[in-house]
Short mmCIF file of C-alpha atoms in Angstrom, two decimals:
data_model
loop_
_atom_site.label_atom_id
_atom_site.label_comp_id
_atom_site.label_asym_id
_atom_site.label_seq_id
_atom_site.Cartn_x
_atom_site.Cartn_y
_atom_site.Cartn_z
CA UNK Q 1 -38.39 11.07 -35.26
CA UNK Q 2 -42.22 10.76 -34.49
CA UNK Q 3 -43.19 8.30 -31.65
CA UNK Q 4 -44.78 4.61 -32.44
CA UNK Q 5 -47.34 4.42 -30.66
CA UNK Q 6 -49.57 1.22 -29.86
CA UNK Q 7 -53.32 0.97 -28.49
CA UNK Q 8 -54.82 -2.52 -26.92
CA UNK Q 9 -58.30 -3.15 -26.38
CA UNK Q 10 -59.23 -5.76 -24.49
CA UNK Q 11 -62.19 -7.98 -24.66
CA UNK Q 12 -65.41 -7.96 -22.11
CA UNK Q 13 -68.65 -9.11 -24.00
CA UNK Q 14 -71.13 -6.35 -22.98
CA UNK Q 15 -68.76 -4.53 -21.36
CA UNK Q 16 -67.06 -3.45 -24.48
CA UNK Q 17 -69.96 -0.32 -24.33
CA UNK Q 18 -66.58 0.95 -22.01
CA UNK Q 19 -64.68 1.22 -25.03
CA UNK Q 20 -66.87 3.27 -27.32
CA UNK Q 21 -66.47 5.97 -24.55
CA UNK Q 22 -63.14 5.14 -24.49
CA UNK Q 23 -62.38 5.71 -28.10
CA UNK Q 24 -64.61 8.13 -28.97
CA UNK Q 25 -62.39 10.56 -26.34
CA UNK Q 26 -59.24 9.58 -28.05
CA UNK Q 27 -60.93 10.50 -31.30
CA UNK Q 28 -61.62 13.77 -30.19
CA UNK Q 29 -58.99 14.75 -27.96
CA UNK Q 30 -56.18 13.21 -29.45
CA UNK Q 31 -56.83 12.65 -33.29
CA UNK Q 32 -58.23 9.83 -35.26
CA UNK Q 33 -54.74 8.58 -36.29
CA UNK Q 34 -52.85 9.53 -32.82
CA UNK Q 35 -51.86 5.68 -32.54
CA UNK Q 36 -49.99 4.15 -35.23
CA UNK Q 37 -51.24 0.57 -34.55
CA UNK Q 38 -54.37 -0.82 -32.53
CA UNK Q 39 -54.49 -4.46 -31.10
CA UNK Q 40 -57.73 -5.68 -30.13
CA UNK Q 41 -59.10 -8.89 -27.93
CA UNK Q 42 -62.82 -10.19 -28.60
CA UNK Q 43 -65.33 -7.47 -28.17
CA UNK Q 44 -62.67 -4.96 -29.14
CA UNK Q 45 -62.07 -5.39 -33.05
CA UNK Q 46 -66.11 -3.98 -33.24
CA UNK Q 47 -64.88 -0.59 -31.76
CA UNK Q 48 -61.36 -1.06 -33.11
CA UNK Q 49 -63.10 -1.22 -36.84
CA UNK Q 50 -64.99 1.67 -36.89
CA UNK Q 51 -62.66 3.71 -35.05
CA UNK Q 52 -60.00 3.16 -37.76
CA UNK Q 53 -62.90 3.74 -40.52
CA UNK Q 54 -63.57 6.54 -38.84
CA UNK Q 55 -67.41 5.89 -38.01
CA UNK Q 56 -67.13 7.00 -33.95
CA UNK Q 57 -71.13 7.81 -34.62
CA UNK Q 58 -72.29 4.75 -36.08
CA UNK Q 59 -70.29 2.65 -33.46
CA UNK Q 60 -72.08 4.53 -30.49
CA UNK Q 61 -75.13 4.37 -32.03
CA UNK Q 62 -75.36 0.67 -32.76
CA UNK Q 63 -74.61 0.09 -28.67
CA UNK Q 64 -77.17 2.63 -28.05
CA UNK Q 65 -79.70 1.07 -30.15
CA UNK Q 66 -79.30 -2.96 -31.46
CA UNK Q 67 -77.32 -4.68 -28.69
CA UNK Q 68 -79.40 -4.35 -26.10
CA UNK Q 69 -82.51 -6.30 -24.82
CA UNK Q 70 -83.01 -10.01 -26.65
CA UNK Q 71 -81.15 -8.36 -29.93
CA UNK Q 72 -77.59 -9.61 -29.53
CA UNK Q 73 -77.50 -12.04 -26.45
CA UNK Q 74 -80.58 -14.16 -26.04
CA UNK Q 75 -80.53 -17.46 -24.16
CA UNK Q 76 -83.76 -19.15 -25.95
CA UNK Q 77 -81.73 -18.33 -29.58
CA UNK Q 78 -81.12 -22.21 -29.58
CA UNK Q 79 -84.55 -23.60 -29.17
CA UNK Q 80 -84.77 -21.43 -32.54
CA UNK Q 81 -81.23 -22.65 -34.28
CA UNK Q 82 -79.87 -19.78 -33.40
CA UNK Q 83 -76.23 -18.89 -30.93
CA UNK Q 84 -76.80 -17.43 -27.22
CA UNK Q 85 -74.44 -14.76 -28.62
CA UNK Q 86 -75.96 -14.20 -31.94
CA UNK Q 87 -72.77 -12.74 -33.88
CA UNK Q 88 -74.40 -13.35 -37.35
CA UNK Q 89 -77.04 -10.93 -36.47
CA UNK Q 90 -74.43 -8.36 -35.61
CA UNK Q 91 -72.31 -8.77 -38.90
CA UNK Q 92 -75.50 -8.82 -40.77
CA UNK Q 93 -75.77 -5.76 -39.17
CA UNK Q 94 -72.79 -4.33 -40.10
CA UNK Q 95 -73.42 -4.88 -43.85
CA UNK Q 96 -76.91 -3.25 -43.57
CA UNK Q 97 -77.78 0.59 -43.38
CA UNK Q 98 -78.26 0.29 -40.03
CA UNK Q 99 -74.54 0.23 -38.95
CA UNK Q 100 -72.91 -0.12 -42.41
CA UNK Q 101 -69.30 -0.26 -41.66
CA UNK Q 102 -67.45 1.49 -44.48
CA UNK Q 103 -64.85 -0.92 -45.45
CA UNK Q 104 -63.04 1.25 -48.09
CA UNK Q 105 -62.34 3.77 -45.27
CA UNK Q 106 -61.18 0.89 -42.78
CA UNK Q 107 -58.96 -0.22 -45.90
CA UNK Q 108 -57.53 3.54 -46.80
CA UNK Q 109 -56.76 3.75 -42.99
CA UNK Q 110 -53.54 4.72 -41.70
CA UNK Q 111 -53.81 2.71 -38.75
CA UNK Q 112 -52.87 -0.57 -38.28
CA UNK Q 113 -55.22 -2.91 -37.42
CA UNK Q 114 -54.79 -6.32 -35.10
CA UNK Q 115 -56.63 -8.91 -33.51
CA UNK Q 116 -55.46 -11.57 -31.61
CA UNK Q 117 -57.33 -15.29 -31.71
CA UNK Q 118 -56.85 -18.22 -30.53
CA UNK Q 119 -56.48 -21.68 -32.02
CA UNK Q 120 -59.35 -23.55 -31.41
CA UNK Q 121 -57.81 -26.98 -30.99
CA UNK Q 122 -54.24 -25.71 -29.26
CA UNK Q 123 -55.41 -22.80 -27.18
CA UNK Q 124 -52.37 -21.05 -28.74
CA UNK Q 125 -52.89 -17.04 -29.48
CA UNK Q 126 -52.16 -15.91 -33.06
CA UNK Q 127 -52.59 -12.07 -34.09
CA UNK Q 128 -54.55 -11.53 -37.32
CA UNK Q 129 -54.53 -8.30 -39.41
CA UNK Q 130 -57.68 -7.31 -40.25
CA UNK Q 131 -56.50 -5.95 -44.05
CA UNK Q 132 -55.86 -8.72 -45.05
CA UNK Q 133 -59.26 -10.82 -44.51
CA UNK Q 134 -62.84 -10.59 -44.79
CA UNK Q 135 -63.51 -8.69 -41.77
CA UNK Q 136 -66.90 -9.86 -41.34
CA UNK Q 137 -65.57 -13.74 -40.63
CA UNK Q 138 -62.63 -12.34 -38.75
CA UNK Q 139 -64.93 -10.60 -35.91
CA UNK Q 140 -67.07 -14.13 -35.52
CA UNK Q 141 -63.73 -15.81 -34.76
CA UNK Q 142 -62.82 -13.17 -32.54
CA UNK Q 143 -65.81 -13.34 -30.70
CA UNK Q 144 -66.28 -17.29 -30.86
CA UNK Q 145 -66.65 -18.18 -27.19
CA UNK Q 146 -68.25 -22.09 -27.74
CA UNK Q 147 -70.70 -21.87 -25.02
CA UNK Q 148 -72.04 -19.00 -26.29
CA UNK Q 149 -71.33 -19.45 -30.00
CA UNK Q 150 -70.39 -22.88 -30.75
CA UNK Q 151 -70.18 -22.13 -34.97
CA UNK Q 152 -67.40 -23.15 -36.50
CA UNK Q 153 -65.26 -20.41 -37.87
CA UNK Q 154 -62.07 -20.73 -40.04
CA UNK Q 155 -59.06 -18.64 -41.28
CA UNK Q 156 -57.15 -20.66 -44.00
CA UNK Q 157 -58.73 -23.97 -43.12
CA UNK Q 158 -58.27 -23.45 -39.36
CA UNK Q 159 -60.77 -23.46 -36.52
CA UNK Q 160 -60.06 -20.01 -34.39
CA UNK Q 161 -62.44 -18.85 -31.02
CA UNK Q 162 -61.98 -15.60 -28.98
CA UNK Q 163 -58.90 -15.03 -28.00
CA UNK Q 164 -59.33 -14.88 -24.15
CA UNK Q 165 -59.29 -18.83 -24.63
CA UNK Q 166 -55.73 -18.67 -25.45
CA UNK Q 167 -52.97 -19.51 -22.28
CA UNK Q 168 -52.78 -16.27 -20.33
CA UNK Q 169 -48.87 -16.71 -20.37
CA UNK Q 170 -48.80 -17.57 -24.01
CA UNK Q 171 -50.96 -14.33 -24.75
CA UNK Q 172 -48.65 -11.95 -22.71
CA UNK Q 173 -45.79 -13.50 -24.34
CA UNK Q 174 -46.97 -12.86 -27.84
CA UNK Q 175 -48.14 -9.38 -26.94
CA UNK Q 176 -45.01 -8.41 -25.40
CA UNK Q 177 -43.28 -9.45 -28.81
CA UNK Q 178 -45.73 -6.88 -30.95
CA UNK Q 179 -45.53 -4.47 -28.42
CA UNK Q 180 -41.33 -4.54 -29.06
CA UNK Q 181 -41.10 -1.78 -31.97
CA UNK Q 182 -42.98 0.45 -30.03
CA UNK Q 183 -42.45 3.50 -27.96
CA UNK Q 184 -45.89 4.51 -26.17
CA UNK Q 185 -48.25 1.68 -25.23
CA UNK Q 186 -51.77 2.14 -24.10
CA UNK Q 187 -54.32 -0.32 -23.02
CA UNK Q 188 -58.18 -0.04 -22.63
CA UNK Q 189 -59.37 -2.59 -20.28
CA UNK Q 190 -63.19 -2.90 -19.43
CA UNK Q 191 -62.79 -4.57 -16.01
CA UNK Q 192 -60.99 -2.81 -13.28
CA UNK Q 193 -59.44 -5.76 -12.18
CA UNK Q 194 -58.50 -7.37 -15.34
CA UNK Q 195 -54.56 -8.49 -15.20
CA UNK Q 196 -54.11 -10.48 -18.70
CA UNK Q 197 -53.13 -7.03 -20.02
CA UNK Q 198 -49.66 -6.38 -18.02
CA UNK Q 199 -49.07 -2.93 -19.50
CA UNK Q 200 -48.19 0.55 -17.30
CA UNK Q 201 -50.34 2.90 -18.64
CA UNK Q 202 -53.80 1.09 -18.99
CA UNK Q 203 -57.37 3.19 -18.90
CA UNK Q 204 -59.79 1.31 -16.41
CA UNK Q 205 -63.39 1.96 -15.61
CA UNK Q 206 -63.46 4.28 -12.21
CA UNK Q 207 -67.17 2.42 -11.54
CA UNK Q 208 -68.85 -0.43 -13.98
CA UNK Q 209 -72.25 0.00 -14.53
CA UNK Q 210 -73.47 -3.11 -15.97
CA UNK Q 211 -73.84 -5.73 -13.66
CA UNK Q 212 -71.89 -8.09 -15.47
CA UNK Q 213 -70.43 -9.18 -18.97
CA UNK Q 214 -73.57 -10.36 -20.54
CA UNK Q 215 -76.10 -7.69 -19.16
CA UNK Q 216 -77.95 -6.11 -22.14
CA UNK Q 217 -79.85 -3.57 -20.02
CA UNK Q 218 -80.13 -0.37 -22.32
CA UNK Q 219 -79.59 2.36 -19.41
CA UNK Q 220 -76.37 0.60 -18.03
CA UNK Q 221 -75.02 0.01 -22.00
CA UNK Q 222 -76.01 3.95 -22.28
CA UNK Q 223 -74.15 4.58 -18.96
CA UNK Q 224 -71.35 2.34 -18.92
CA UNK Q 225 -70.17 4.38 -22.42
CA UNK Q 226 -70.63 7.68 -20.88
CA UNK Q 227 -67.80 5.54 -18.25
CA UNK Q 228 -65.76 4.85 -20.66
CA UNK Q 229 -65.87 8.74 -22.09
CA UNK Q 230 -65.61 10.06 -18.32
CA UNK Q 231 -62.15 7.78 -17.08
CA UNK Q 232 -60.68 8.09 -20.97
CA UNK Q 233 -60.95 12.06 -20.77
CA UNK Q 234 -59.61 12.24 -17.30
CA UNK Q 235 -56.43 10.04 -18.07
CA UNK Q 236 -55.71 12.05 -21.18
CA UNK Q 237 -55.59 14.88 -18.72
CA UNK Q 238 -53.80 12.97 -15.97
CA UNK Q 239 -51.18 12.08 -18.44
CA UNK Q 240 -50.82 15.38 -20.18
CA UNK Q 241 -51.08 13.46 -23.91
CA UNK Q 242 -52.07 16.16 -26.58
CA UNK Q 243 -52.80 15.80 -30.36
CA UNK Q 244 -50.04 15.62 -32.58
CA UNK Q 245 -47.23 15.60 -28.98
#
């Protein structure tokens, strides 16, 4: 009987340029479908959606090109109505040609797709699957830090934010209980020292080149994905995982 195999990405704002690396080695190395499920944290269901739709291209090339700079995170946005973290413009984006994600391919996928939230007025985490809502409103709530984007987004009448707001024990409790059915469990973590994801086998950046979570310098986005390419390939390697074993 085949292995179930489960992937978790966790969140990191900017730092999520470590998982397009990340996944776009897995792609290649191991297969598009090599995990069976993928759970994702904040920045994670953008790279977690257009890895499952298949679109490793169009996810590198929307880091490379429209998140860096004043695009994405700008702090003068509110003098202008706008969020510090402006996730409107990215969804927008992700309906245009720009960085169309292909939602009849992230539908048709054979991977399951998760992301976990948090309640906005309990702190409690809740996993979502993405199939079964507008994807577009599911990565604002994802993403909803209030500070940064105070917009009120709801799922069936209820308020969620980013699930990194949720109670660390609460979260490793819930994730343990998804993680039960399966066999192999990776995580994708895009600080070295991050310890919310209590997993064995978890792929960490070797170095971090942006300076911090909400640095949109192009060069260290550019770099920080070649990181996340670099460390990914070398634990496939360490850990002697092949396509299709």
């Amino acid at each position: 009987m085949a292995q179930k195999r489960a992937l978790i990405i966790q969140g990191g704002t900017m730092r999520g340029a470590f998982f397009v690396g990340a996944l776009k080695s897995i792609y290649h190395l191991l297969g598009p479908e090599y995990f069976d499920t993928i759970f994702s944290t904040s920045v994670g269901i953008f790279e977690q959606a257009f890895f499952a739709s298949g679109q490793i291209d169009v996810m590198e090339n929307t880091w490379r090109e429209y998140v860096h700079g004043r695009q994405l995170i700008n702090y003068a946005n509110p003098i202008r109505g706008r969020p510090i973290l402006d996730l409107d413009y990215l969804t927008d984006l992700f309906q245009s040609d720009k960085s169309l994600l292909d939602i009849d391919c992230l539908n048709r996928s054979g991977i399951n797709c998760f992301v976990f939230v948090a309640d906005y007025q309990t702190r409690q985490p809740a996993v979502i699957n993405f199939k079964d809502h507008d994807i577009f409103n599911l990565m604002k709530a994802a993403c909803a830090l209030p500070m940064l984007y105070p917009k009120t987004v709801t799922i069936h009448g209820k308020r969620y934010v980013d699930g990194c707001m949720a109670s660390a024990v609460d979260f490793r409790n819930l994730l343990h209980k998804m993680l039960e059915p399966f066999d192999q469990v990776i995580a994708i973590v895009s600080n070295a020292h991050d310890s919310r994801v209590d997993i064995e086998k978890v792929i960490r950046p070797s170095r971090t080149p942006l300076l911090h979570r909400l640095d949109t310098d192009r060069a260290r986005i550019i770099r920080t994905i070649e990181q996340g390419r670099v460390d990914t390939e070398n634990f496939i390697k360490a850990n002697r995982m092949t396509a299709g074993s």
